[in-house]
Structures are given as structure tokens and as C-alpha cells.
PDB file of C-alpha atoms in Angstrom:
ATOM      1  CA  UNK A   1       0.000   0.000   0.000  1.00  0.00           C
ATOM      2  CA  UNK A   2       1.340   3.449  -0.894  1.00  0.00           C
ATOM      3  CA  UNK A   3       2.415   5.967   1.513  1.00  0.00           C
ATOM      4  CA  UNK A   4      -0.156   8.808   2.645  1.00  0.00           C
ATOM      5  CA  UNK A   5       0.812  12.167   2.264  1.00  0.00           C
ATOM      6  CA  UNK A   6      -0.593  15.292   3.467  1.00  0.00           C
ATOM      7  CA  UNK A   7      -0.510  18.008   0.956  1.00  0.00           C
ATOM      8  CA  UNK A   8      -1.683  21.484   1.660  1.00  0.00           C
ATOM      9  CA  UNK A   9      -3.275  23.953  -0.652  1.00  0.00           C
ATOM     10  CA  UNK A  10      -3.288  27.207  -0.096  1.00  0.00           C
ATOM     11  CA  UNK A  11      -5.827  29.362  -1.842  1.00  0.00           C
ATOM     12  CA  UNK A  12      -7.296  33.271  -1.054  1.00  0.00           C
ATOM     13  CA  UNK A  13     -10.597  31.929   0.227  1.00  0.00           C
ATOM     14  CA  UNK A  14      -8.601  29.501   2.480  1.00  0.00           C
ATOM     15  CA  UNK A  15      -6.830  26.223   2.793  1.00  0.00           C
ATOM     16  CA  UNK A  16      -7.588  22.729   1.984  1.00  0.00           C
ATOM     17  CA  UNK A  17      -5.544  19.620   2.597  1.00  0.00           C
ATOM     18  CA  UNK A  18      -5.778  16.484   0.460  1.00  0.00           C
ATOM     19  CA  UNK A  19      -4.262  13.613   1.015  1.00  0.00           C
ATOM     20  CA  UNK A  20      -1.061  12.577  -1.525  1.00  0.00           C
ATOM     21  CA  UNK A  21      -0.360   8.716  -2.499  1.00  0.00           C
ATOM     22  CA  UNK A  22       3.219   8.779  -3.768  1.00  0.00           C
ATOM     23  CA  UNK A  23       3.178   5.275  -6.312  1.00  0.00           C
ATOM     24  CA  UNK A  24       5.014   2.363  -5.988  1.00  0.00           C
ATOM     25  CA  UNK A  25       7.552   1.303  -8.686  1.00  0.00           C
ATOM     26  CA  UNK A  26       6.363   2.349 -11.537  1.00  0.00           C
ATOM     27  CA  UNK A  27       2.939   3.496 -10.939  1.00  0.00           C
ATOM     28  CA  UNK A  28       2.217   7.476 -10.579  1.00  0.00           C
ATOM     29  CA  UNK A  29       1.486   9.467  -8.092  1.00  0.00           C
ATOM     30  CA  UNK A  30      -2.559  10.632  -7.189  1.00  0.00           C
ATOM     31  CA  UNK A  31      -4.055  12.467  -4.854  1.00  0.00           C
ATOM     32  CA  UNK A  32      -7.097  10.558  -2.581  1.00  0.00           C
ATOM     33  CA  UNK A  33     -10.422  10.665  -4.016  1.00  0.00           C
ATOM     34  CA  UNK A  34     -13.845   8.738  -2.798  1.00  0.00           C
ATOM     35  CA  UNK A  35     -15.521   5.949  -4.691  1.00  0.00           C
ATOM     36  CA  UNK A  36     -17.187   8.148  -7.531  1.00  0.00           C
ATOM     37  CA  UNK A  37     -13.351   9.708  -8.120  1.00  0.00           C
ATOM     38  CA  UNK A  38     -14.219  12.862  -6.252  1.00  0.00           C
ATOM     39  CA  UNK A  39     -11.451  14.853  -4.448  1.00  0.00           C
ATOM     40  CA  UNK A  40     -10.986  14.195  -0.760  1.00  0.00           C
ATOM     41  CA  UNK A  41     -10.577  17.900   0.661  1.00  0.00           C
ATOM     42  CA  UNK A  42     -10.329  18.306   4.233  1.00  0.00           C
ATOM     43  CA  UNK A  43     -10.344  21.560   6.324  1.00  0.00           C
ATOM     44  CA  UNK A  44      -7.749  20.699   8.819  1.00  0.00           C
ATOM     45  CA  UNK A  45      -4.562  18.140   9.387  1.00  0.00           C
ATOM     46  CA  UNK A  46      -6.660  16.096  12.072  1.00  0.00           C
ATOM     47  CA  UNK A  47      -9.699  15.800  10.885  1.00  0.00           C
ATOM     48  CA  UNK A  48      -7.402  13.999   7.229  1.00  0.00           C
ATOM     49  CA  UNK A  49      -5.349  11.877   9.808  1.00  0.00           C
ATOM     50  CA  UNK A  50      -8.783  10.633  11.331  1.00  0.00           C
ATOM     51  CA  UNK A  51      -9.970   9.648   7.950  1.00  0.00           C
ATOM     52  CA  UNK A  52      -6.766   7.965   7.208  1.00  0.00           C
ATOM     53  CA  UNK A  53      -6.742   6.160  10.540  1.00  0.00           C
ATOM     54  CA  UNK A  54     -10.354   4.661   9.827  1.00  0.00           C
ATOM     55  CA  UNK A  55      -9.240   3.520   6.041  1.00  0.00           C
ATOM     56  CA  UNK A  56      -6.010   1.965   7.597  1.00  0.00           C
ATOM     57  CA  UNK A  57      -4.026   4.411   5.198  1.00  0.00           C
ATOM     58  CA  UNK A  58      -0.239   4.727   6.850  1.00  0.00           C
ATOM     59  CA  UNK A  59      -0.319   8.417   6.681  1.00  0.00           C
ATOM     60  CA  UNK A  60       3.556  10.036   6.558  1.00  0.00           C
ATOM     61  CA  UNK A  61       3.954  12.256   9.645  1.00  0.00           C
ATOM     62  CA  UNK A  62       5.863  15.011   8.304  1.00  0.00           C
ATOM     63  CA  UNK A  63       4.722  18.657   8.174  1.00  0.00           C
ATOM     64  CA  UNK A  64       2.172  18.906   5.371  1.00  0.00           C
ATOM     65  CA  UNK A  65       4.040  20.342   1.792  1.00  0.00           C
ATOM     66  CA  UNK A  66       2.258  23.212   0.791  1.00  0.00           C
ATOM     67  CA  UNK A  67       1.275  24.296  -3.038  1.00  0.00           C
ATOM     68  CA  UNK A  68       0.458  28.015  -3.021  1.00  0.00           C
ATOM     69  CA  UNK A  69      -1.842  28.729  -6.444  1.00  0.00           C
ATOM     70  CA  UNK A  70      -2.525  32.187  -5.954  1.00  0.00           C
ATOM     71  CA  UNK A  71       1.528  33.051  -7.293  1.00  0.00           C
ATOM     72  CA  UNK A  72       0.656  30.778  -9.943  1.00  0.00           C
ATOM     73  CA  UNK A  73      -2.654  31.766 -10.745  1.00  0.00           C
ATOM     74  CA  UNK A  74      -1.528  35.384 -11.358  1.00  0.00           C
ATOM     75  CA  UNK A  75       1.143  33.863 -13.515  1.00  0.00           C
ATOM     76  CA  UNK A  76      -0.591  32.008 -15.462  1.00  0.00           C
ATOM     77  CA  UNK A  77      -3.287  34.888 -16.193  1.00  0.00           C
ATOM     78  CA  UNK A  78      -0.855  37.406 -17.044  1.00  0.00           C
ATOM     79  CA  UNK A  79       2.693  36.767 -16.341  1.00  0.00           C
ATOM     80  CA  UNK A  80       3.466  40.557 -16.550  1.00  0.00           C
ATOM     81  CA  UNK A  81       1.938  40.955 -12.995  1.00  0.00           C
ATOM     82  CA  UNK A  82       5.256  39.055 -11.486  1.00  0.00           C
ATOM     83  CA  UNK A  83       7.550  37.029 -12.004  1.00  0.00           C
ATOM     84  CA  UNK A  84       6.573  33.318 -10.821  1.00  0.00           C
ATOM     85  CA  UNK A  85       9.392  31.101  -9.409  1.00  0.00           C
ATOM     86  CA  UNK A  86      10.003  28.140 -11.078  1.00  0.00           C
ATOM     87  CA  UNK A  87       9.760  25.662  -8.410  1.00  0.00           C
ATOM     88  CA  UNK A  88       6.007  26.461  -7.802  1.00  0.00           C
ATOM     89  CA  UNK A  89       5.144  25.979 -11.004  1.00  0.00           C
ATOM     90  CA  UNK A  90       6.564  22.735 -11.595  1.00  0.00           C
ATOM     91  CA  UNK A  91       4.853  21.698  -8.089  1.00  0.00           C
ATOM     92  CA  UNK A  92       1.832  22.838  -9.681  1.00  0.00           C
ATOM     93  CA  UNK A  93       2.013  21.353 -13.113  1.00  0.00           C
ATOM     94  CA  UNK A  94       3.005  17.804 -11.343  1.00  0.00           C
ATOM     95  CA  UNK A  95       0.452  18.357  -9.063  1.00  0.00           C
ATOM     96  CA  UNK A  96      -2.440  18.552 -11.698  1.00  0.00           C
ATOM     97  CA  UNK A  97      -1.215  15.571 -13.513  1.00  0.00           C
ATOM     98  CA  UNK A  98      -1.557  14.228 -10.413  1.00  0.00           C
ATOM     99  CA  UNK A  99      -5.107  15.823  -9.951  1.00  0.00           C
ATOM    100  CA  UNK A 100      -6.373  14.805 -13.477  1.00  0.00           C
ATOM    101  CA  UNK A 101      -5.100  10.873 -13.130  1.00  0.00           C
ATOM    102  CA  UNK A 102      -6.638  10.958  -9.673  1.00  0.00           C
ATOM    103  CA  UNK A 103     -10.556  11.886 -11.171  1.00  0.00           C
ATOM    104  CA  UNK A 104     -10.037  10.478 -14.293  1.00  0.00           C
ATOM    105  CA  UNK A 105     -10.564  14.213 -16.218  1.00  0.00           C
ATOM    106  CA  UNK A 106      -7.101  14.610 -18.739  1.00  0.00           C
ATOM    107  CA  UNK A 107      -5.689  17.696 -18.888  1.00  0.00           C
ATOM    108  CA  UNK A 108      -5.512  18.679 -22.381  1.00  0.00           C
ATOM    109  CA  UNK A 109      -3.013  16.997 -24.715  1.00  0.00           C
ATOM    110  CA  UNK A 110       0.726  17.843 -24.807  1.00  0.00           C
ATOM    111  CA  UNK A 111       3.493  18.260 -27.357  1.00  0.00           C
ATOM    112  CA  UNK A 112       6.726  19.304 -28.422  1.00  0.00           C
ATOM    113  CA  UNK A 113       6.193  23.001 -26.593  1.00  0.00           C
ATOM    114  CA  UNK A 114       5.190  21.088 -23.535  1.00  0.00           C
ATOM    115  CA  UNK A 115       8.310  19.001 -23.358  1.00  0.00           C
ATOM    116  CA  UNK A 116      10.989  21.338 -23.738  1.00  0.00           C
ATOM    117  CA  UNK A 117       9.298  23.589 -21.442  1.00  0.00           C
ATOM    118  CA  UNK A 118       9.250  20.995 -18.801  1.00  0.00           C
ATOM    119  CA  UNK A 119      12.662  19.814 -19.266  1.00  0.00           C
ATOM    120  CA  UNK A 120      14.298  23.735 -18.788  1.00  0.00           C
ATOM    121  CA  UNK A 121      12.267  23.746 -15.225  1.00  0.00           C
ATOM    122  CA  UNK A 122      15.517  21.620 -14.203  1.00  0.00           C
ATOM    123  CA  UNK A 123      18.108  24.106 -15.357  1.00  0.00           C
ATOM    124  CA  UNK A 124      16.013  27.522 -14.346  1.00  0.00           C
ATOM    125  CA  UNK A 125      17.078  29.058 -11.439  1.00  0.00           C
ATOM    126  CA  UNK A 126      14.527  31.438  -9.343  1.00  0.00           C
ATOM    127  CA  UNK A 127      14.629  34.052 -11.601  1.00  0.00           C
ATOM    128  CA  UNK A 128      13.113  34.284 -15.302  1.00  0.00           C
ATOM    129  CA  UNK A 129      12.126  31.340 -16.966  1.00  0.00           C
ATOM    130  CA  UNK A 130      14.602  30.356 -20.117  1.00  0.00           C
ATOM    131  CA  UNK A 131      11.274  29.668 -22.340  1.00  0.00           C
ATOM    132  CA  UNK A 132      10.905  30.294 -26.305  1.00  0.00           C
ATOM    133  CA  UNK A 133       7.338  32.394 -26.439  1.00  0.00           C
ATOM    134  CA  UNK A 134       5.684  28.977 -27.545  1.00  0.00           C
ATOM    135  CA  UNK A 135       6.692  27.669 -24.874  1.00  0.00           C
ATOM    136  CA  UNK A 136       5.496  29.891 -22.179  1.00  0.00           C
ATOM    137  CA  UNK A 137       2.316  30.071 -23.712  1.00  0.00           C
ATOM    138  CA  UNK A 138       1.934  25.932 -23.437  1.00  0.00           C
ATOM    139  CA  UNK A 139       2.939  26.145 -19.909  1.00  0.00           C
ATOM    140  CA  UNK A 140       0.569  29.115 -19.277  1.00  0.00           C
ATOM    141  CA  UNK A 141      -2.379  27.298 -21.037  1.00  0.00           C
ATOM    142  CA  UNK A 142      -1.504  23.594 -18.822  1.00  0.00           C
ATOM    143  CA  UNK A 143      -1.421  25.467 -15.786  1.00  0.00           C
ATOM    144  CA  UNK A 144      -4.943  27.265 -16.237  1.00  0.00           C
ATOM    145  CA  UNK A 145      -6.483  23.948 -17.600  1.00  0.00           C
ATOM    146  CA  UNK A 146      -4.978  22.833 -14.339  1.00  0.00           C
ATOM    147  CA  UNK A 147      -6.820  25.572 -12.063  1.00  0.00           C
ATOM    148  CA  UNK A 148      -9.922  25.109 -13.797  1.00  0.00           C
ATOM    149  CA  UNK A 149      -9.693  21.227 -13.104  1.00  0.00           C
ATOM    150  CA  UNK A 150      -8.881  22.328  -9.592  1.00  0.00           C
ATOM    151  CA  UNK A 151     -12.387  24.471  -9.246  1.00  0.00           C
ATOM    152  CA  UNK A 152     -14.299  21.624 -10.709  1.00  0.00           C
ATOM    153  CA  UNK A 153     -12.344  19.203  -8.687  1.00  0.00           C
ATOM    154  CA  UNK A 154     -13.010  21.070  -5.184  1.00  0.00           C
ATOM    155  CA  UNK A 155     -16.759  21.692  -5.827  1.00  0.00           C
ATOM    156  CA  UNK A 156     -17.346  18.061  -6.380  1.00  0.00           C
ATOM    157  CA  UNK A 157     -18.025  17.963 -10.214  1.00  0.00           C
ATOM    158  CA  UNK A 158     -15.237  16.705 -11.956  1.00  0.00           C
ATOM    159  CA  UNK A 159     -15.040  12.925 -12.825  1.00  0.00           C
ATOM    160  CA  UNK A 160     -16.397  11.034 -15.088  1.00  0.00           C
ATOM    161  CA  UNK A 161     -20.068  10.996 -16.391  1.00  0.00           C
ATOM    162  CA  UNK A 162     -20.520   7.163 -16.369  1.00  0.00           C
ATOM    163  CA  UNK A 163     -19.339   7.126 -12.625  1.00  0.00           C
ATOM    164  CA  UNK A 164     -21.629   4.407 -11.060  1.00  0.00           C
ATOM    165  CA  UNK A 165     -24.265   5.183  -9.341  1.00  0.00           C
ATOM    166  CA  UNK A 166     -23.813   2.707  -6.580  1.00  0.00           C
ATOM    167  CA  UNK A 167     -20.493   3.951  -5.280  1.00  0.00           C
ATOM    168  CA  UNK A 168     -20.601   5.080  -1.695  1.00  0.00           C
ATOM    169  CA  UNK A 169     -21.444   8.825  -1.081  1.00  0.00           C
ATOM    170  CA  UNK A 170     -18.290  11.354  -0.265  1.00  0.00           C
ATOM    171  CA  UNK A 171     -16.791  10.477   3.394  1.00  0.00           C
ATOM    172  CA  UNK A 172     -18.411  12.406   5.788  1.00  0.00           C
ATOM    173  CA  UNK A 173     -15.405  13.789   7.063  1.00  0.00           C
ATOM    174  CA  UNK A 174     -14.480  15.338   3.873  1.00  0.00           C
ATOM    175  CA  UNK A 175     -15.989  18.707   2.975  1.00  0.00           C
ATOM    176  CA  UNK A 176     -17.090  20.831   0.060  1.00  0.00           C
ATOM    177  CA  UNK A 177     -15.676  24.196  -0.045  1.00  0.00           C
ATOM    178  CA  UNK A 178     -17.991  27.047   0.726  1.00  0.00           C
ATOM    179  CA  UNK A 179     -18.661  28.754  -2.602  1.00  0.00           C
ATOM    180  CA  UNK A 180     -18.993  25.567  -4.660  1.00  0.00           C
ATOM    181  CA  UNK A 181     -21.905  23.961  -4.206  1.00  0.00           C
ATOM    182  CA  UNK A 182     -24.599  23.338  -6.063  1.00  0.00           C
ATOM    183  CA  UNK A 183     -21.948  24.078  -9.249  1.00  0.00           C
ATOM    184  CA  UNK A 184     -21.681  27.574  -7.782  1.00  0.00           C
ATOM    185  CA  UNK A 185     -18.047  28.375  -7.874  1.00  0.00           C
ATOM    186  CA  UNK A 186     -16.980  32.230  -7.122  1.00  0.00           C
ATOM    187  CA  UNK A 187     -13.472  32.879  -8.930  1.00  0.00           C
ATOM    188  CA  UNK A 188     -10.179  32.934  -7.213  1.00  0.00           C
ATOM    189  CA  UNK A 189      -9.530  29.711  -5.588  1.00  0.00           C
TER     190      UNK A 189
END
């Protein structure tokens, strides 16, 4: 059984933790969702640990990482606001992949511009990012696919549409995020 990770997310309206599974051998990483692939968001460190304890998930007792999308939101937006570093966008790029496998909702298709982008995150250092134009742009258009994934993600409507019907309802120590129900989702996560 994979390790249990718990993975902050820190947002303007507030922060949610989800639990990370880091895969074994070969497999990749996802974040914990319920039985009809819906994100597991929790308000708080304990009440994630609880649900861990009652699945008999090993959850890793380290200090919860922390992905910060606002930085990355405002780059992705309009990258003349700031300059984002490159570490949190990588987080943030892995971390959707990670998002989309885990709800079964791809992120759009990648190419060429994708790939070389990715591969100069490993020789950037935390100032500007060595990118062509193309290149920017493909990150720039991932990472809002990504956020947009996230909103649908945290509000409970992202997975997909032939999810069974009999699967068991969210855990009850889970939330949903003030602001998202119903499909009401105010901007800014």
C-alpha cells in the first residue's frame, strides 16, 4: 500500500488539505479521491489523519508540503503581474497531472512546446524562466487547464459521467468548499 501524504493547498478563500499517495515502482502518483473519483478535501490536518486512521491508510507524519496557487494563478493569467518562481510551477504542473489521473478528467493533450518547457524547469534558477514564447504560452495554457480542473475538482463535479451510481457517497469527514456547491463556484480559488 502506498504511503499517505498530506498536501496542503493554499488558496485566497482559504486552505484545503488532500491527502497525496506517492506510487510504488512504476505506478504514478494521485491524490485521494472517494468511490465516484471525487477529491478528498479536508479543512484541517486532524480531521485527514482521522480519515486515514479509519481507512487503515499509513499516513507520513511530516509537516504537510504546501502548493500556493494564488503566485501561480496570477502567472498564469498574465505573467506581466510578477515574475513566478520556477519551483512552484513545476509543483503545480506535477500536481495537476496528479489531480487529473486521480478523477479520471485529462488535462488537455501535450506536445513538443510542452516538453521542452518541462525539461528547462531543471536548469532555471529562481529568476526568469529560459522559455521560447511557444513555450510559455503551453505552460501558461496547462497550468490554467490545471486551475480550472482544480475548481471543478473542489466543488465536487469533476469525474467522469458514467461514474456508477452505486459507489458510496463522499466520506463524511471530507468537505465541500464554501462557494462551490450546487456548481456555484466564485473565482479565485
Amino acid at each position: 500500500m502506498p504511503d499517505h501524504h498530506p498536501y496542503r493547498i493554499a488558496t485566497r478563500r482559504g486552505d484545503l488539505h488532500l491527502i497525496w499517495r506517492a506510487g510504488a515502482g512504476d505506478e504514478p502518483d494521485t491524490v485521494a479521491v472517494d468511490g465516484r473519483r471525487r477529491l478528498l478535501a479536508f479543512h484541517d490536518t486532524e480531521t485527514l489523519a482521522g480519515h486515514c486512521d479509519r481507512h487503515g491508510w499509513a499516513l507520513v507524519a511530516d509537516e504537510p508540503a504546501t502548493l500556493d496557487l494564488e503566485g501561480v494563478r496570477e502567472w498564469a493569467e498574465d505573467p506581466r503581474r510578477g515574475t513566478a518562481r520556477p519551483g512552484p510551477l513545476l509543483e503545480a504542473w506535477n500536481f495537476f497531472e496528479d489531480l487529473a489521473r486521480s478523477v479520471a478528467v485529462p488535462l488537455p493533450p501535450q506536445g513538443a512546446a510542452h516538453d521542452a518547457a518541462y525539461e528547462k524547469f531543471f536548469d532555471a534558477d529562481d529568476g526568469a524562466q529560459p522559455w521560447t514564447a511557444q513555450e510559455a504560452a503551453a505552460v501558461r495554457d496547462l497550468l490554467k487547464a490545471g486551475l480550472a480542473l482544480w475548481e471543478e475538482s473542489v466543488r465536487g463535479a469533476a469525474g467522469p459521467a458514467s461514474a456508477p451510481t452505486t459507489a458510496p457517497p463522499l466520506a463524511p469527514d471530507a468537505v465541500r468548499v464554501p462557494g462551490h456547491e450546487n456548481g456555484q463556484c466564485r473565482k479565485n480559488t
